[in-house]
Amino acid sequence: MVTPKIPEPQFSSARGPAIASRVGIPLGVAVAICFCTGLLSHWIQHPPTWFVWPAHPVWVYRVTQGLHVVTGVVAIPLLLVKLWAVYPRLFLRPLAGSIVRIAERGSIAILVGAIIFQLATGLINISQFYPWKFFFTTTHYAMAWVVLGALAVHLAVKLPVIRDALSRPLSEQAPEAEAGARIGRRAVLVAAALGGLAAALSMAGQTVPALRRVAVLAPRSGTGPQGVPVNRSAEKAGVGPEATDPDYTLVVAAGTNERRFTRAELLALPQTTAELPIACVEGWSASGNWTGVRLRDLLAELDADPDNDVRFVSLERTGIYGVSVLPAPHVRAADTLIALALNGEPLDLDHGYPCRLIAPNRPGVLQTKWLERIEVLET
Ligand SMILES: Nc1nc2c(c(=O)[nH]1)N[C@H]1C(S)=C(S)[C@@H](COP(=O)(O)O)O[C@H]1N2
Ligand SMILES: [Mo]
């Protein structure tokens, strides 16, 4: 009896493991960097008890978060090329079968879905379009673990194929059927490399001034008032009237001890200037010369213990960025300021007038603007 032969699918000669494995290496590196830097950013914003993030050097977070966004964007063209290279195989029958086959198919399905979700939501988030406010950070974080798990299974199952494909030069690997294939493998690899480079350049200019003009994907590559981009304006935050009220006072509270400072009183305290970046989670960053009162000096006015965490409350009531908590090591840092001026001018309303928090080596989202209240969290 003759078993009917299932016809082999017709692949373009450029498709197959030779390309998929080669594109997989830079894609894997990009995903690994993206995962680690993302985890770091998550821990800084939601610190586990054992986690300590240093205040110095001041530029570490701007580099790690810049890398997070650049590697995420670079992964997009690489993933597209890899999917193209394996596309006909994704639908090979049988879908199930042995345990290994189920693990292979299942992990690929989950991996592809999760990676597309991560890259798409990340990209939309960078463009400052937040249709999901509360849902983005938690889901993006949870999905990162799904990617990691599925990737581990995928690599384990595919290791023999990857090893074989990488051990032989491109030219020695027999083309897979279809004589009329028009795209060469080298051309595909060059396209992947150029796609990745273009993606990197389109984002990196947000942080690297020399690349600013090519940063076509960077939503905030331009400048804002006082040479620093603005994330959320005073108008959008709805704080204009209160922030410009002549009767404004900043409340500083330590236990039952509470004091109010007018802006003039804050200006009368010793002023410190520090060069610190705003490093947004969206990947852009910009340095500024901030002048204001050292937080630890302000707390000393109330004889407050500088070894506690401190909470910052904004005049802004509507958004989710109106409150932040600063850990004790940053509270003590000499360059953690209640900023009153930026680049030699009184703080612009959009940068947080009458005063804002600026602390070294922190995500921009925690640099609370339009301060209303500072509370020492006594333990
Ligand atoms: N009250 C308040 N503070 C805020 C924000 C906000 O929306 N509301 N945005 C944060 C974010 S996400 C960033 S990146 C920085 C940007 O500061 P800038 O607009 O002065 O550049 O402010 C932070 N402080
Ligand atoms: Mo931000």
Short mmCIF file of C-alpha atoms and ligand atoms in Angstrom, two decimals:
data_model
loop_
_atom_site.label_atom_id
_atom_site.label_comp_id
_atom_site.label_asym_id
_atom_site.label_seq_id
_atom_site.Cartn_x
_atom_site.Cartn_y
_atom_site.Cartn_z
CA MET A 1 0.00 0.00 0.00
CA VAL A 2 1.27 3.43 -0.90
CA THR A 3 0.74 6.29 1.55
CA PRO A 4 -0.22 9.42 -0.35
CA LYS A 5 2.62 11.89 -0.23
CA ILE A 6 1.78 15.30 1.22
CA PRO A 7 3.21 17.82 -1.23
CA GLU A 8 6.09 19.89 0.19
CA PRO A 9 5.13 23.54 0.43
CA GLN A 10 6.82 25.77 -2.08
CA PHE A 11 9.14 28.24 -0.39
CA SER A 12 11.00 31.13 -1.84
CA SER A 13 14.66 30.16 -1.81
CA ALA A 14 15.39 32.99 0.60
CA ARG A 15 12.92 31.69 3.16
CA GLY A 16 13.83 29.09 5.76
CA PRO A 17 16.04 28.44 8.78
CA ALA A 18 19.21 29.95 7.27
CA ILE A 19 17.67 33.43 7.31
CA ALA A 20 15.37 32.88 10.31
CA SER A 21 18.32 31.91 12.54
CA ARG A 22 20.55 34.71 11.33
CA VAL A 23 17.92 37.38 11.86
CA GLY A 24 17.06 35.67 15.14
CA ILE A 25 20.41 36.60 16.70
CA PRO A 26 20.09 40.42 16.55
CA LEU A 27 16.37 40.07 17.28
CA GLY A 28 17.16 38.00 20.38
CA VAL A 29 19.77 40.52 21.53
CA ALA A 30 17.33 43.42 21.01
CA VAL A 31 14.57 41.60 22.90
CA ALA A 32 16.96 40.71 25.75
CA ILE A 33 18.14 44.33 26.18
CA CYS A 34 14.57 45.56 25.88
CA PHE A 35 13.41 43.08 28.54
CA CYS A 36 16.17 43.90 31.05
CA THR A 37 15.91 47.67 30.68
CA GLY A 38 12.11 47.43 30.89
CA LEU A 39 12.31 45.37 34.07
CA LEU A 40 14.65 47.95 35.55
CA SER A 41 12.29 50.80 34.69
CA HIS A 42 9.41 48.85 36.22
CA TRP A 43 11.33 48.26 39.46
CA ILE A 44 12.28 51.94 39.73
CA GLN A 45 8.61 52.89 39.42
CA HIS A 46 7.26 50.06 41.60
CA PRO A 47 10.22 49.20 43.83
CA PRO A 48 10.23 45.77 45.51
CA THR A 49 11.49 46.00 49.11
CA TRP A 50 14.97 44.68 48.22
CA PHE A 51 15.45 47.08 45.29
CA VAL A 52 17.75 50.09 45.63
CA TRP A 53 18.28 52.43 42.69
CA PRO A 54 21.22 54.84 43.07
CA ALA A 55 20.95 58.60 42.57
CA HIS A 56 24.32 58.71 40.74
CA PRO A 57 25.52 58.82 38.05
CA VAL A 58 22.59 60.99 36.99
CA TRP A 59 22.50 59.74 33.39
CA VAL A 60 22.03 55.97 33.90
CA TYR A 61 18.23 55.95 33.57
CA ARG A 62 18.26 58.11 30.44
CA VAL A 63 20.61 55.55 28.84
CA THR A 64 18.73 52.43 29.97
CA GLN A 65 15.34 53.82 28.99
CA GLY A 66 16.69 55.17 25.70
CA LEU A 67 18.01 51.65 25.02
CA HIS A 68 14.64 50.16 25.96
CA VAL A 69 12.82 52.19 23.36
CA VAL A 70 15.52 51.94 20.65
CA THR A 71 15.85 48.14 20.98
CA GLY A 72 12.06 47.77 20.98
CA VAL A 73 11.75 49.76 17.78
CA VAL A 74 14.71 47.96 16.15
CA ALA A 75 13.00 44.65 16.94
CA ILE A 76 10.04 45.58 14.72
CA PRO A 77 11.73 45.30 11.26
CA LEU A 78 13.77 42.31 12.46
CA LEU A 79 10.63 40.54 13.60
CA LEU A 80 8.92 41.28 10.29
CA VAL A 81 11.83 39.78 8.31
CA LYS A 82 11.93 36.74 10.58
CA LEU A 83 8.18 36.20 10.23
CA TRP A 84 8.54 36.54 6.48
CA ALA A 85 11.30 33.94 6.49
CA VAL A 86 9.21 31.36 8.33
CA TYR A 87 5.76 32.41 7.19
CA PRO A 88 4.82 29.35 5.06
CA ARG A 89 5.97 27.07 7.89
CA LEU A 90 3.65 28.65 10.40
CA PHE A 91 0.77 26.89 8.67
CA LEU A 92 2.37 23.49 8.05
CA ARG A 93 0.19 20.52 8.97
CA PRO A 94 -0.24 18.74 11.27
CA LEU A 95 -0.73 21.56 13.76
CA ALA A 96 -0.46 19.22 16.75
CA GLY A 97 1.22 15.84 17.13
CA SER A 98 4.07 14.93 19.45
CA ILE A 99 4.72 16.83 22.69
CA VAL A 100 7.70 18.56 21.08
CA ARG A 101 5.57 19.61 18.14
CA ILE A 102 2.85 20.98 20.41
CA ALA A 103 5.50 22.87 22.41
CA GLU A 104 6.99 24.19 19.16
CA ARG A 105 3.68 25.31 17.66
CA GLY A 106 2.25 26.58 20.94
CA SER A 107 5.32 28.57 21.96
CA ILE A 108 5.54 30.16 18.52
CA ALA A 109 1.87 31.15 18.56
CA ILE A 110 2.20 32.70 22.04
CA LEU A 111 5.58 34.27 21.27
CA VAL A 112 4.47 35.92 18.04
CA GLY A 113 1.25 37.19 19.60
CA ALA A 114 2.96 38.52 22.72
CA ILE A 115 5.86 40.17 20.87
CA ILE A 116 3.51 41.89 18.43
CA PHE A 117 1.44 43.09 21.39
CA GLN A 118 4.54 44.44 23.20
CA LEU A 119 6.00 46.23 20.20
CA ALA A 120 2.65 47.66 19.12
CA THR A 121 1.57 48.92 22.55
CA GLY A 122 5.08 50.25 23.22
CA LEU A 123 5.10 52.12 19.94
CA ILE A 124 1.66 53.59 20.49
CA ASN A 125 2.72 54.61 23.99
CA ILE A 126 5.79 56.40 22.64
CA SER A 127 3.55 58.38 20.33
CA GLN A 128 1.89 59.66 23.49
CA PHE A 129 -1.44 58.22 22.61
CA TYR A 130 -2.65 56.53 25.77
CA PRO A 131 -6.02 55.01 25.08
CA TRP A 132 -5.45 52.72 28.07
CA LYS A 133 -3.85 54.79 30.85
CA PHE A 134 -4.20 52.30 33.68
CA PHE A 135 -3.87 49.21 31.58
CA PHE A 136 -0.68 49.91 29.62
CA THR A 137 2.07 49.59 32.24
CA THR A 138 0.68 46.52 34.02
CA THR A 139 -0.15 44.66 30.81
CA HIS A 140 3.11 45.62 29.08
CA TYR A 141 4.95 44.33 32.16
CA ALA A 142 2.97 41.06 32.46
CA MET A 143 3.25 40.38 28.72
CA ALA A 144 7.05 40.78 28.92
CA TRP A 145 7.16 37.66 31.10
CA VAL A 146 4.99 35.81 28.60
CA VAL A 147 7.47 36.72 25.85
CA LEU A 148 10.37 35.56 28.02
CA GLY A 149 8.76 32.19 28.80
CA ALA A 150 7.65 31.48 25.23
CA LEU A 151 11.07 32.54 23.92
CA ALA A 152 12.83 30.11 26.29
CA VAL A 153 10.65 27.20 25.07
CA HIS A 154 11.06 28.30 21.45
CA LEU A 155 14.86 28.41 21.70
CA ALA A 156 15.03 25.06 23.50
CA VAL A 157 12.85 23.32 20.91
CA LYS A 158 14.58 24.93 17.93
CA LEU A 159 18.15 24.58 19.18
CA PRO A 160 19.07 21.72 16.80
CA VAL A 161 17.67 23.60 13.78
CA ILE A 162 19.36 26.85 14.82
CA ARG A 163 22.68 25.14 15.42
CA ASP A 164 22.57 23.42 12.05
CA ALA A 165 21.54 26.57 10.17
CA LEU A 166 24.22 28.73 11.80
CA SER A 167 27.03 26.18 11.51
CA ARG A 168 26.99 26.28 7.70
CA PRO A 169 27.64 29.31 5.50
CA LEU A 170 24.63 30.70 3.63
CA SER A 171 25.91 29.55 0.24
CA GLU A 172 26.17 25.93 1.34
CA GLN A 173 22.56 25.60 2.42
CA ALA A 174 20.50 24.11 -0.38
CA PRO A 175 17.78 26.38 -1.62
CA GLU A 176 14.39 25.10 -0.64
CA ALA A 177 12.52 24.19 -3.81
CA GLU A 178 11.05 26.72 -6.19
CA ALA A 179 13.48 27.46 -8.92
CA GLY A 180 11.85 30.76 -9.83
CA ALA A 181 12.49 32.44 -6.44
CA ARG A 182 13.55 35.99 -7.01
CA ILE A 183 14.90 37.21 -3.70
CA GLY A 184 18.37 36.20 -2.62
CA ARG A 185 19.17 35.46 1.00
CA ARG A 186 21.87 38.06 1.22
CA ALA A 187 19.43 40.69 -0.02
CA VAL A 188 17.03 39.71 2.77
CA LEU A 189 19.75 39.98 5.41
CA VAL A 190 20.85 43.37 4.08
CA ALA A 191 17.22 44.53 4.12
CA ALA A 192 16.86 43.37 7.74
CA ALA A 193 20.05 45.21 8.72
CA LEU A 194 19.01 48.41 6.96
CA GLY A 195 15.52 48.19 8.47
CA GLY A 196 16.99 47.81 11.95
CA LEU A 197 19.41 50.70 11.42
CA ALA A 198 16.68 52.97 10.09
CA ALA A 199 14.49 52.09 13.07
CA ALA A 200 17.33 52.84 15.51
CA LEU A 201 18.07 56.21 13.88
CA SER A 202 14.40 57.14 13.82
CA MET A 203 14.30 56.91 17.63
CA ALA A 204 17.83 57.62 18.87
CA GLY A 205 17.68 61.28 17.88
CA GLN A 206 15.33 61.84 20.80
CA THR A 207 18.29 61.49 23.11
CA VAL A 208 21.38 62.01 20.97
CA PRO A 209 21.32 65.62 19.76
CA ALA A 210 23.54 64.90 16.72
CA LEU A 211 20.87 62.52 15.40
CA ARG A 212 17.92 64.80 16.07
CA ARG A 213 17.20 65.62 12.43
CA VAL A 214 16.82 61.96 11.44
CA ALA A 215 14.56 61.11 14.38
CA VAL A 216 11.42 61.02 12.29
CA LEU A 217 9.59 58.73 14.70
CA ALA A 218 10.44 60.79 17.76
CA PRO A 219 7.36 62.69 18.85
CA ARG A 220 9.26 65.04 21.13
CA SER A 221 12.50 65.57 19.24
CA GLY A 222 11.79 69.27 19.10
CA THR A 223 12.20 71.63 21.99
CA GLY A 224 9.77 73.30 24.33
CA PRO A 225 9.87 76.39 26.52
CA GLN A 226 13.36 77.00 27.99
CA GLY A 227 14.89 74.46 25.60
CA VAL A 228 13.27 71.43 27.23
CA PRO A 229 10.33 69.47 25.74
CA VAL A 230 7.06 69.42 27.68
CA ASN A 231 5.20 66.22 28.32
CA ARG A 232 1.89 67.52 29.68
CA SER A 233 1.12 71.21 29.55
CA ALA A 234 -0.41 73.15 32.42
CA GLU A 235 -3.51 73.70 30.32
CA LYS A 236 -3.99 69.98 29.67
CA ALA A 237 -3.40 69.24 33.34
CA GLY A 238 -5.94 71.92 34.27
CA VAL A 239 -3.67 73.60 36.82
CA GLY A 240 -3.32 77.08 35.31
CA PRO A 241 -5.49 79.12 37.74
CA GLU A 242 -4.12 77.48 40.92
CA ALA A 243 -0.50 77.48 39.75
CA THR A 244 -0.59 81.21 38.96
CA ASP A 245 -2.65 82.20 42.02
CA PRO A 246 -0.75 84.97 43.89
CA ASP A 247 -1.80 83.32 47.18
CA TYR A 248 -0.08 80.04 46.25
CA THR A 249 1.85 78.30 49.03
CA LEU A 250 3.76 75.02 49.08
CA VAL A 251 2.85 72.86 52.08
CA VAL A 252 5.69 70.86 53.65
CA ALA A 253 4.58 68.32 56.25
CA ALA A 254 6.56 66.07 58.58
CA GLY A 255 4.25 64.30 60.98
CA THR A 256 2.15 66.93 62.73
CA ASN A 257 4.69 69.59 61.89
CA GLU A 258 3.45 71.55 58.86
CA ARG A 259 4.75 74.71 57.21
CA ARG A 260 3.71 76.77 54.22
CA PHE A 261 6.16 78.53 51.88
CA THR A 262 5.31 81.18 49.32
CA ARG A 263 7.38 81.16 46.14
CA ALA A 264 9.19 84.27 47.43
CA GLU A 265 10.07 82.43 50.65
CA LEU A 266 11.42 79.49 48.69
CA LEU A 267 13.50 81.89 46.57
CA ALA A 268 14.88 83.43 49.77
CA LEU A 269 16.32 80.06 50.90
CA PRO A 270 19.83 79.07 49.67
CA GLN A 271 19.64 78.21 45.95
CA THR A 272 21.47 75.33 44.25
CA THR A 273 21.94 74.69 40.53
CA ALA A 274 22.30 71.19 39.08
CA GLU A 275 22.48 69.89 35.52
CA LEU A 276 19.96 67.05 35.39
CA PRO A 277 18.05 65.32 32.58
CA ILE A 278 14.35 64.78 32.23
CA ALA A 279 14.35 61.17 31.02
CA CYS A 280 10.86 60.16 29.97
CA VAL A 281 9.75 56.52 29.98
CA GLU A 282 8.84 57.11 26.33
CA GLY A 283 12.57 57.20 25.58
CA TRP A 284 13.24 60.90 24.95
CA SER A 285 15.48 62.81 27.30
CA ALA A 286 16.77 66.36 27.63
CA SER A 287 19.23 67.98 29.99
CA GLY A 288 18.61 71.26 31.78
CA ASN A 289 20.19 73.50 34.38
CA TRP A 290 17.76 73.48 37.26
CA THR A 291 17.95 75.96 40.13
CA GLY A 292 16.04 75.76 43.38
CA VAL A 293 16.06 74.68 47.01
CA ARG A 294 17.75 71.42 47.97
CA LEU A 295 15.02 69.08 49.23
CA ARG A 296 17.15 68.17 52.24
CA ASP A 297 17.61 71.88 53.09
CA LEU A 298 13.86 72.43 52.87
CA LEU A 299 13.21 69.46 55.16
CA ALA A 300 15.83 70.82 57.57
CA GLU A 301 13.65 73.94 57.92
CA LEU A 302 11.18 71.64 59.72
CA ASP A 303 13.88 69.58 61.46
CA ALA A 304 12.51 66.59 59.53
CA ASP A 305 14.49 63.35 59.45
CA PRO A 306 16.13 63.07 55.97
CA ASP A 307 16.19 59.26 56.17
CA ASN A 308 12.56 58.76 55.19
CA ASP A 309 10.81 58.47 51.86
CA VAL A 310 8.98 61.62 50.78
CA ARG A 311 5.69 61.96 48.90
CA PHE A 312 5.04 64.72 46.36
CA VAL A 313 1.51 65.85 45.58
CA SER A 314 0.71 68.04 42.58
CA LEU A 315 -1.97 70.68 42.16
CA GLU A 316 -3.06 68.42 39.30
CA ARG A 317 -6.02 66.32 40.39
CA THR A 318 -7.11 64.55 37.23
CA GLY A 319 -4.16 62.56 35.83
CA ILE A 320 -2.33 59.60 37.31
CA TYR A 321 0.97 61.50 37.51
CA GLY A 322 -0.11 63.88 40.26
CA VAL A 323 1.62 61.92 43.05
CA SER A 324 5.09 60.37 43.37
CA VAL A 325 7.20 58.91 46.15
CA LEU A 326 10.92 59.64 46.38
CA PRO A 327 13.06 57.04 48.21
CA ALA A 328 15.34 58.13 51.04
CA PRO A 329 18.68 57.90 49.12
CA HIS A 330 17.32 60.44 46.63
CA VAL A 331 15.89 62.59 49.44
CA ARG A 332 19.42 62.96 50.84
CA ALA A 333 21.10 63.60 47.46
CA ALA A 334 22.64 67.08 47.18
CA ASP A 335 21.21 67.55 43.66
CA THR A 336 17.59 66.69 44.47
CA LEU A 337 15.88 70.04 44.08
CA ILE A 338 12.57 71.76 44.45
CA ALA A 339 13.20 73.62 41.20
CA LEU A 340 12.14 77.25 40.82
CA ALA A 341 14.12 78.07 37.67
CA LEU A 342 15.25 76.32 34.49
CA ASN A 343 18.19 77.37 32.31
CA GLY A 344 18.47 80.70 34.09
CA GLU A 345 14.82 81.74 33.85
CA PRO A 346 11.91 81.37 36.28
CA LEU A 347 10.34 77.95 35.72
CA ASP A 348 7.88 78.00 32.83
CA LEU A 349 4.27 77.20 33.74
CA ASP A 350 4.44 74.11 31.51
CA HIS A 351 7.59 72.87 33.29
CA GLY A 352 5.88 72.98 36.68
CA TYR A 353 5.66 76.62 37.95
CA PRO A 354 5.53 77.61 40.80
CA CYS A 355 7.85 74.67 41.67
CA ARG A 356 8.53 71.08 40.70
CA LEU A 357 10.57 68.13 41.86
CA ILE A 358 13.75 67.34 39.93
CA ALA A 359 15.84 64.44 41.25
CA PRO A 360 18.87 62.70 39.72
CA ASN A 361 18.63 59.42 37.77
CA ARG A 362 14.82 59.06 37.88
CA PRO A 363 12.13 58.44 35.25
CA GLY A 364 10.52 61.68 34.07
CA VAL A 365 7.11 60.45 35.16
CA LEU A 366 8.26 60.71 38.80
CA GLN A 367 9.51 64.32 38.47
CA THR A 368 6.25 65.79 39.73
CA LYS A 369 5.30 69.25 38.41
CA TRP A 370 3.13 72.01 39.99
CA LEU A 371 3.83 70.92 43.57
CA GLU A 372 1.18 71.56 46.17
CA ARG A 373 2.37 69.39 49.05
CA ILE A 374 5.52 67.58 50.20
CA GLU A 375 5.02 64.94 52.91
CA VAL A 376 7.70 63.09 54.84
CA LEU A 377 6.54 59.46 55.10
CA GLU A 378 7.62 58.62 58.63
CA THR A 379 8.11 54.93 59.24
N1 LIG B 1 1.86 66.83 37.86
C1 LIG B 1 2.46 66.24 36.81
N2 LIG B 1 3.80 66.08 36.80
C2 LIG B 1 4.41 65.48 35.77
C3 LIG B 1 3.68 64.98 34.66
C4 LIG B 1 2.27 65.16 34.68
O1 LIG B 1 1.54 64.77 33.75
N3 LIG B 1 1.70 65.79 35.76
N4 LIG B 1 4.33 64.34 33.62
C5 LIG B 1 5.60 63.70 34.00
C6 LIG B 1 6.32 63.18 32.84
S1 LIG B 1 5.70 61.76 32.14
C7 LIG B 1 7.49 63.73 32.40
S2 LIG B 1 8.41 62.99 31.20
C8 LIG B 1 8.01 65.00 32.98
C9 LIG B 1 8.24 65.99 31.86
O2 LIG B 1 8.63 67.20 32.39
P1 LIG B 1 8.63 68.49 31.45
O3 LIG B 1 7.24 68.57 30.86
O4 LIG B 1 8.98 69.65 32.30
O5 LIG B 1 9.68 68.22 30.40
O6 LIG B 1 7.12 65.55 33.92
C10 LIG B 1 6.50 64.63 34.78
N5 LIG B 1 5.76 65.34 35.80
MO MO B 2 7.30 60.96 30.84
#
